[in-house]
Tab-separated table of C-alpha atoms in Angstrom:
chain	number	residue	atom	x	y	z
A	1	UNK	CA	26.832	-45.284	-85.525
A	2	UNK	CA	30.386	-43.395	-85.653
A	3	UNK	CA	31.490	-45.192	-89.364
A	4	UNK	CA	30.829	-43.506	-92.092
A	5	UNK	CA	28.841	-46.585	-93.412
A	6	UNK	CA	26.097	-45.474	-91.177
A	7	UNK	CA	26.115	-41.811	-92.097
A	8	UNK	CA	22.600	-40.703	-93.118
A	9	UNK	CA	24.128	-39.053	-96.473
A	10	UNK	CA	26.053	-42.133	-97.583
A	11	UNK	CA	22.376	-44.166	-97.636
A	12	UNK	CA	21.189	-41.666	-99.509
A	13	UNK	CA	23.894	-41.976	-102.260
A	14	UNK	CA	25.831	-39.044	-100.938
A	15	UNK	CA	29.237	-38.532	-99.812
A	16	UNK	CA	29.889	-38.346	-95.962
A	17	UNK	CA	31.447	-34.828	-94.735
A	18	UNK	CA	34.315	-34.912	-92.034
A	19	UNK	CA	32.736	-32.883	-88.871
A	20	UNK	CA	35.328	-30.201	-88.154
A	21	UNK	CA	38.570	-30.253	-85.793
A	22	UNK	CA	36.533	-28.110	-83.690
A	23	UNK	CA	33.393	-29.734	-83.284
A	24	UNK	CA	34.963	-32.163	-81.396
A	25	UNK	CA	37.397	-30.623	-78.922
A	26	UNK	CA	34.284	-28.395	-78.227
A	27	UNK	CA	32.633	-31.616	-77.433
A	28	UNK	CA	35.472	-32.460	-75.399
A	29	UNK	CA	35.510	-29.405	-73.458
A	30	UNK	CA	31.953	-29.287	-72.521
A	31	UNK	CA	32.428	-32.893	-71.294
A	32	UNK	CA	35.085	-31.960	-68.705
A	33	UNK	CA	33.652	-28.787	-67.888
A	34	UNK	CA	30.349	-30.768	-67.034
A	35	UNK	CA	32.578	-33.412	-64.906
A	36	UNK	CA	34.371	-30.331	-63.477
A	37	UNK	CA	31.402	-29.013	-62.541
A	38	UNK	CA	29.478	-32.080	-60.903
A	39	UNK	CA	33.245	-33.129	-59.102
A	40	UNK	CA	32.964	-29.337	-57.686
A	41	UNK	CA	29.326	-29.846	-56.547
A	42	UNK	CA	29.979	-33.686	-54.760
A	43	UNK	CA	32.843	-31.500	-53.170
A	44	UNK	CA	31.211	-28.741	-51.988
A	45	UNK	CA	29.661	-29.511	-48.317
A	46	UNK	CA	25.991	-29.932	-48.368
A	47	UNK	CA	24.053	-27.710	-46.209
A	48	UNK	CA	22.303	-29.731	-43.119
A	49	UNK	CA	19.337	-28.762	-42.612
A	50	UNK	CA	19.047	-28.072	-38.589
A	51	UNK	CA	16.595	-29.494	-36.648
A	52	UNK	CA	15.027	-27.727	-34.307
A	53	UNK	CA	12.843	-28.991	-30.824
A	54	UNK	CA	9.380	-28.373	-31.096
A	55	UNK	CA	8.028	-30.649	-28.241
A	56	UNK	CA	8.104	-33.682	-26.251
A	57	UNK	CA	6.790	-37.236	-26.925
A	58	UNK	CA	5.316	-37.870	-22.941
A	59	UNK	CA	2.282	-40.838	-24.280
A	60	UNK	CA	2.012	-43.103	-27.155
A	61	UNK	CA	-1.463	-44.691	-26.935
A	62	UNK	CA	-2.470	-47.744	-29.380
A	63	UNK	CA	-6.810	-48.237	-29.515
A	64	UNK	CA	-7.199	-51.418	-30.912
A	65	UNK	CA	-11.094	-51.445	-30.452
A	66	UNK	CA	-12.850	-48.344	-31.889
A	67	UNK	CA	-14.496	-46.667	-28.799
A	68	UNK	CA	-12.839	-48.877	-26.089
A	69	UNK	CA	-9.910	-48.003	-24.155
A	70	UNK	CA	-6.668	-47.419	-25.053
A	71	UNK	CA	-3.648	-48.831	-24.737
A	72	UNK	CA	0.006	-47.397	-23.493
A	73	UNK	CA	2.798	-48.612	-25.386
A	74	UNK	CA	6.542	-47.392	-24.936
A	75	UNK	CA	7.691	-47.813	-28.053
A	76	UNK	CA	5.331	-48.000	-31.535
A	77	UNK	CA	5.865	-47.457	-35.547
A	78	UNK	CA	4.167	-44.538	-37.398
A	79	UNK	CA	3.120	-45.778	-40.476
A	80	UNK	CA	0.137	-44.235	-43.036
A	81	UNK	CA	-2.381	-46.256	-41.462
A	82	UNK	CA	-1.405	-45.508	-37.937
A	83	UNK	CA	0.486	-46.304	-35.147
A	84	UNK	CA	1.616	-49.817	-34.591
A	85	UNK	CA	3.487	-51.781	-32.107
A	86	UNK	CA	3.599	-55.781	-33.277
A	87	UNK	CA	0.859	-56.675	-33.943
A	88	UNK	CA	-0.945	-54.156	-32.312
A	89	UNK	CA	-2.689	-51.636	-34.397
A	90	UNK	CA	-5.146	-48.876	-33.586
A	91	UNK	CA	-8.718	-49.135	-34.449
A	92	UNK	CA	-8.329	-52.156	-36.827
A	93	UNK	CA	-10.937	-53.802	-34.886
A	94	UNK	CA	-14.690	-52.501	-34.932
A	95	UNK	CA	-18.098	-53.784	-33.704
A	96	UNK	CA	-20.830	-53.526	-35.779
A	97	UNK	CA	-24.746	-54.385	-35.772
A	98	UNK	CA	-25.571	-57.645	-38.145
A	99	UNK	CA	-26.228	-55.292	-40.956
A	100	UNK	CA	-23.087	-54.199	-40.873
A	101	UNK	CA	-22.980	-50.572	-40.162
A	102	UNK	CA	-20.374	-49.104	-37.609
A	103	UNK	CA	-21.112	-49.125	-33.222
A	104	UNK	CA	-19.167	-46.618	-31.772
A	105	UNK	CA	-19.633	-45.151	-28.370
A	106	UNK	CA	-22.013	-42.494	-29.893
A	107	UNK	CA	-24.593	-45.194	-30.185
A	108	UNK	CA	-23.408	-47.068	-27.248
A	109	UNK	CA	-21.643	-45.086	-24.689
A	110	UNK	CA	-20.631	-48.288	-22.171
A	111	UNK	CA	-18.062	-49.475	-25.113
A	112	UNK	CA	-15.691	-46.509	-23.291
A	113	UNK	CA	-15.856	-49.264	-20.287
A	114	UNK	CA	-14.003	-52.006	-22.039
A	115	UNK	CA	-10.330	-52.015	-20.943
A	116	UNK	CA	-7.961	-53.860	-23.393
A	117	UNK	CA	-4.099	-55.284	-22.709
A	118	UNK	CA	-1.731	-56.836	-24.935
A	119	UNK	CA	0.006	-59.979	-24.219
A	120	UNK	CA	1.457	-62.708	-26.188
A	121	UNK	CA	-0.371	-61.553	-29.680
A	122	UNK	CA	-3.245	-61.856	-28.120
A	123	UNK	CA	-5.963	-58.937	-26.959
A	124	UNK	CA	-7.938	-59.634	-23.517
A	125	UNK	CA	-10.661	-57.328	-23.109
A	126	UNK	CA	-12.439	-57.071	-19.974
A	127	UNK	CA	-15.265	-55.200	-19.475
A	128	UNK	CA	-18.021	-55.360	-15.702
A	129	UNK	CA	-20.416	-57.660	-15.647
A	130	UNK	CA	-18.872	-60.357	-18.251
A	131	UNK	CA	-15.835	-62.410	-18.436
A	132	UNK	CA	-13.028	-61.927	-19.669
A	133	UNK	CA	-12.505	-62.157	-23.963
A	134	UNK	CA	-9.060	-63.638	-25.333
A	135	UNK	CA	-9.372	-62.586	-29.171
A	136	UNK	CA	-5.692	-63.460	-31.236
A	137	UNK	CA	-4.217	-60.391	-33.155
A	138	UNK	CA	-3.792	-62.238	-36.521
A	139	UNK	CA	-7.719	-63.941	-37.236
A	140	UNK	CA	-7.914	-67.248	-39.552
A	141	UNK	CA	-8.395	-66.630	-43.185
A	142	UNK	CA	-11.497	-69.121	-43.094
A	143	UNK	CA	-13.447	-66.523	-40.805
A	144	UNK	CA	-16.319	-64.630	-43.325
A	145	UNK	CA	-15.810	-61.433	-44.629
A	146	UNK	CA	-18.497	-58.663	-43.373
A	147	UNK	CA	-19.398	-55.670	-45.299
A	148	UNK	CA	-19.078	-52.621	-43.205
A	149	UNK	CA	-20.153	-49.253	-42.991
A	150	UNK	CA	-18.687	-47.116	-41.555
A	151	UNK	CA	-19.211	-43.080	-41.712
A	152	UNK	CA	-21.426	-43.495	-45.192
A	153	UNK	CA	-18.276	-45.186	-46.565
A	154	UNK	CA	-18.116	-49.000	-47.181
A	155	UNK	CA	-15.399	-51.050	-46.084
A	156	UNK	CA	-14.632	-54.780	-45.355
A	157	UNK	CA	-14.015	-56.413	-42.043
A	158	UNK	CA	-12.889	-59.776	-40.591
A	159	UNK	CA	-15.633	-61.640	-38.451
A	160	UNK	CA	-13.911	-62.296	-34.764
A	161	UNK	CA	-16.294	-65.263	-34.074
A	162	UNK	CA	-19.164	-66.033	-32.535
A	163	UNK	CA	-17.683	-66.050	-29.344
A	164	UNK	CA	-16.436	-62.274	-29.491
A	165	UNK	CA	-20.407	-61.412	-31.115
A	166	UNK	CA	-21.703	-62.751	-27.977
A	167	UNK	CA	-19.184	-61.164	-25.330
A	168	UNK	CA	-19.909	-57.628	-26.688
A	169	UNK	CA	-23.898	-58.698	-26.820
A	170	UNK	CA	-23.777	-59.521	-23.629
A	171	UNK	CA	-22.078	-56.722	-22.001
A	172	UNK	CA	-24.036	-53.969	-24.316
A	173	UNK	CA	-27.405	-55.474	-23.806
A	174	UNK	CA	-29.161	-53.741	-26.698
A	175	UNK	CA	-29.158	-55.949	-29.687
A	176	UNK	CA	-27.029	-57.938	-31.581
A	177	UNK	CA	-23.714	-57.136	-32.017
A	178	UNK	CA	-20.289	-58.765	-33.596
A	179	UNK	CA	-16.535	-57.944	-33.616
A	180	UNK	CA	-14.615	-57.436	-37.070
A	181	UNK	CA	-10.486	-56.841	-37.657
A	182	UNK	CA	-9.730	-54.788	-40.722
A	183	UNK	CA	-6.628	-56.316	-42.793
A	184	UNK	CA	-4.043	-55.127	-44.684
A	185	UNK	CA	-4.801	-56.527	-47.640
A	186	UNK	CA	-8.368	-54.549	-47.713
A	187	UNK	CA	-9.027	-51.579	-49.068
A	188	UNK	CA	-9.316	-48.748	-46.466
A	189	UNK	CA	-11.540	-45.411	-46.791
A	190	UNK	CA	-10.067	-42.772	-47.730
A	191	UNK	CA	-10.186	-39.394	-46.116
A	192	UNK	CA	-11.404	-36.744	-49.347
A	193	UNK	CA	-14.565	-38.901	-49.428
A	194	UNK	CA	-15.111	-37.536	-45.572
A	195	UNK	CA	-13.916	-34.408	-45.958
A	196	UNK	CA	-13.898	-33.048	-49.986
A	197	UNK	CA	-11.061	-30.128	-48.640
A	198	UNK	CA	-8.872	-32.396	-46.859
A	199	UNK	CA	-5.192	-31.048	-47.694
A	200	UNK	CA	-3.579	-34.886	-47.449
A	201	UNK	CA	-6.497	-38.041	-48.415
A	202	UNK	CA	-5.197	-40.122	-45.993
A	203	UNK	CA	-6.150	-44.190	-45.972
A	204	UNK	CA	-7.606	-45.362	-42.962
A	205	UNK	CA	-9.509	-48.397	-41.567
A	206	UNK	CA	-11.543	-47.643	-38.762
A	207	UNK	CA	-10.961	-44.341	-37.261
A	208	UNK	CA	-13.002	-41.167	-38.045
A	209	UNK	CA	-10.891	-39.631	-40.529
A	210	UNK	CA	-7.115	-39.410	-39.536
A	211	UNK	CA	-4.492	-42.136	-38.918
A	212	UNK	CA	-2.963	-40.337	-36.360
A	213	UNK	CA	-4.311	-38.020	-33.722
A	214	UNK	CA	-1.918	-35.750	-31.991
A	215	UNK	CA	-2.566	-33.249	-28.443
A	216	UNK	CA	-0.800	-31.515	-26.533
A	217	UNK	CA	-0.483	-30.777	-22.845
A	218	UNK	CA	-1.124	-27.255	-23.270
A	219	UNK	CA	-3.792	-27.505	-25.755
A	220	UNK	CA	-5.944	-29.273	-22.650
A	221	UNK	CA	-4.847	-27.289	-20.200
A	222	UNK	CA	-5.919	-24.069	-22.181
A	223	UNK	CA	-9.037	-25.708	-22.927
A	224	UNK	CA	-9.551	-26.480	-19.345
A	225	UNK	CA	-9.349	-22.598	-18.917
A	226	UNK	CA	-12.907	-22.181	-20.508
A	227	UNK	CA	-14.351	-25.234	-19.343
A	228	UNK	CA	-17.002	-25.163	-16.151
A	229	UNK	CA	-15.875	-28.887	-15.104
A	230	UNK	CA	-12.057	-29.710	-16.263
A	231	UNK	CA	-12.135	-32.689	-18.646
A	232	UNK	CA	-9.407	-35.139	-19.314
A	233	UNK	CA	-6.832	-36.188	-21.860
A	234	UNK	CA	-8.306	-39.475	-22.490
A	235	UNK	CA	-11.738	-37.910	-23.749
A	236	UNK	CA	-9.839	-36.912	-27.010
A	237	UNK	CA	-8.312	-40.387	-27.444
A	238	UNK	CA	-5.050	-39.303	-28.447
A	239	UNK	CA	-2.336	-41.698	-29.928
A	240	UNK	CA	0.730	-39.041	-29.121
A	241	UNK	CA	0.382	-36.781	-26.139
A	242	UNK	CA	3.055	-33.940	-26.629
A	243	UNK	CA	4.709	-31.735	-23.912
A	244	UNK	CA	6.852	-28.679	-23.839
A	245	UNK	CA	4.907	-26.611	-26.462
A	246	UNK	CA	2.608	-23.740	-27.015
A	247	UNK	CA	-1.108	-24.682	-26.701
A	248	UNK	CA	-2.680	-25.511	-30.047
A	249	UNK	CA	1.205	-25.594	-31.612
A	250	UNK	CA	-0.593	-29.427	-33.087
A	251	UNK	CA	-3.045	-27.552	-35.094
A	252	UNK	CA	-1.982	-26.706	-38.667
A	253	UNK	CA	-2.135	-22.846	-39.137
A	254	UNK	CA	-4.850	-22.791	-41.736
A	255	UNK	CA	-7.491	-24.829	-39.073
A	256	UNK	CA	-6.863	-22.134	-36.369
A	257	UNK	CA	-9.801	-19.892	-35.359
C-alpha cells in the first residue's frame, strides 16, 4: 500500500508524486496530540456517580403458583423474567381448565388457600381438605406440552401430571383442572400486546403483565387511610416489600393521579 508500485497513478501509466515533508509530520502531530489527548482523559479521575438511599428491602416474596400463596425467601436473583431463588421462580407454574385457558383466583377464589414451601427442589403444596402434593421444580421433558391462554395471549406450558390435575380437582371441586410449569426455553408473552402504551415490553410467563411487582409500606398504610376495613400487604402479592420511603415513591411519575 505505502510503495510506489501500488500508487493509483503509476497503474494508470503515470508517474507517482512524493507527498510533501509536511504532510507527514502533520500526520505525526495529530497522532500524538490524539494519544496526548486520550492519555489525559484515562488520567483524569472519572466522576462517580453517588448513590443515594431511596428505601429499604424488608420482604422478598417468590409465588410459584399463580393465585396461591407466596413464598418468603431471604435472598433471590432479579432477572427479566422475575425473581428467582434456585430453582424457585415466581408464577412459572399455572392451572388451567382442559382447554387450556388460564384459572386464577378470579375464577376460583379458594386457589388463595393453597400454601406452598420449598424444600429440596421440590414444591409441597398443601391446601384443607386434601393431602399434601410433592411436585419437583425441574418436570421431565417426556411430559406433553399444553397450549395456554392466558390474558387473550397464547403461551405454552409443561403438563405437571396427572397426579397434580387431580390434587387441584379435588380441592377446587368445580371441574377439571391441571397444573402446567412454563420453561425457559418457551416463548413468554410479552407486555405491549397487554398494554399497547407500556413504556418497557417486558417478557413474562405467567403473571398479569410485569415481572416484578414492587410496594411499599407507606403506600398501604396511606391506602389504609381511605379504606372502611384496613386490608393487608399480601392482597397485592408483592415480590419486594419496601420500607423507609414516601407513600407511592414505587409508582413511576407519569402513572400518578
Amino acid at each position: 500500500m505505502g510503495s510506489a508500485g501500488s500508487s493509483p497513478l503509476v497503474r494508470l501509466g503515470l508517474p507517482a508524486q512524493p507527498r510533501p515533508g509536511w504532510l507527514g509530520v502533520a500526520a505525526l502531530g495529530l497522532a500524538v496530540g490524539a494519544l496526548g489527548a486520550v492519555a489525559w482523559r484515562r488520567g483524569w479521575p472519572r466522576r462517580r456517580r453517588r448513590l443515594q438511599q431511596v428505601g429499604t428491602v424488608a420482604q422478598l416474596w417468590i409465588y410459584p403458583v399463580k393465585s396461591c400463596k407466596g413464598v418468603p425467601v431471604s435472598t433471590a436473583e432479579c432477572t427479566a423474567m422475575g425473581l428467582r431463588s434456585g430453582h424457585l421462580r415466581d408464577r412459572f407454574w399455572l392451572v388451567i381448565k382442559e382447554d387450556g385457558h388460564m384459572v386464577t383466583a378470579r375464577q376460583e377464589p379458594r386457589l388463595v388457600l393453597v400454601s406452598i414451601t420449598y424444600e429440596n427442589n421440590h414444591l409441597m403444596l398443601r391446601a384443607p381438605g386434601v393431602d399434601q402434593l410433592v411436585l419437583p421444580s425441574k418436570l421431565p421433558s417426556s411430559n406433553p406440552l399444553h397450549d395456554c391462554r392466558v390474558f387473550g395471549l397464547d403461551i405454552k406450558g409443561r403438563d405437571c401430571g396427572d397426579e397434580a390435575a387431580q390434587w387441584f380437582t379435588n380441592f377446587l371441586k368445580t371441574e377439571a383442572f391441571r397444573l402446567v410449569q412454563f420453561e425457559m426455553s418457551m416463548k413468554g408473552r410479552t407486555s405491549r400486546k397487554l398494554i399497547p402504551t407500556a413504556v418497557q415490553n417486558y417478557q413474562v410467563a405467567y403473571p398479569d403483565y410485569s415481572p416484578i411487582l414492587i410496594l411499599s409500606e407507606a403506600s398501604l398504610a396511606d391506602l389504609n387511610t381511605r379504606m372502611e376495613k384496613k386490608v393487608k400487604m399480601e392482597y397485592f402479592r408483592p415480590n419486594i416489600v419496601v420500607t423507609g420511603c414516601d407513600a407511592f415513591e414505587e409508582v413511576p411519575t407519569s402513572r400518578r393521579h
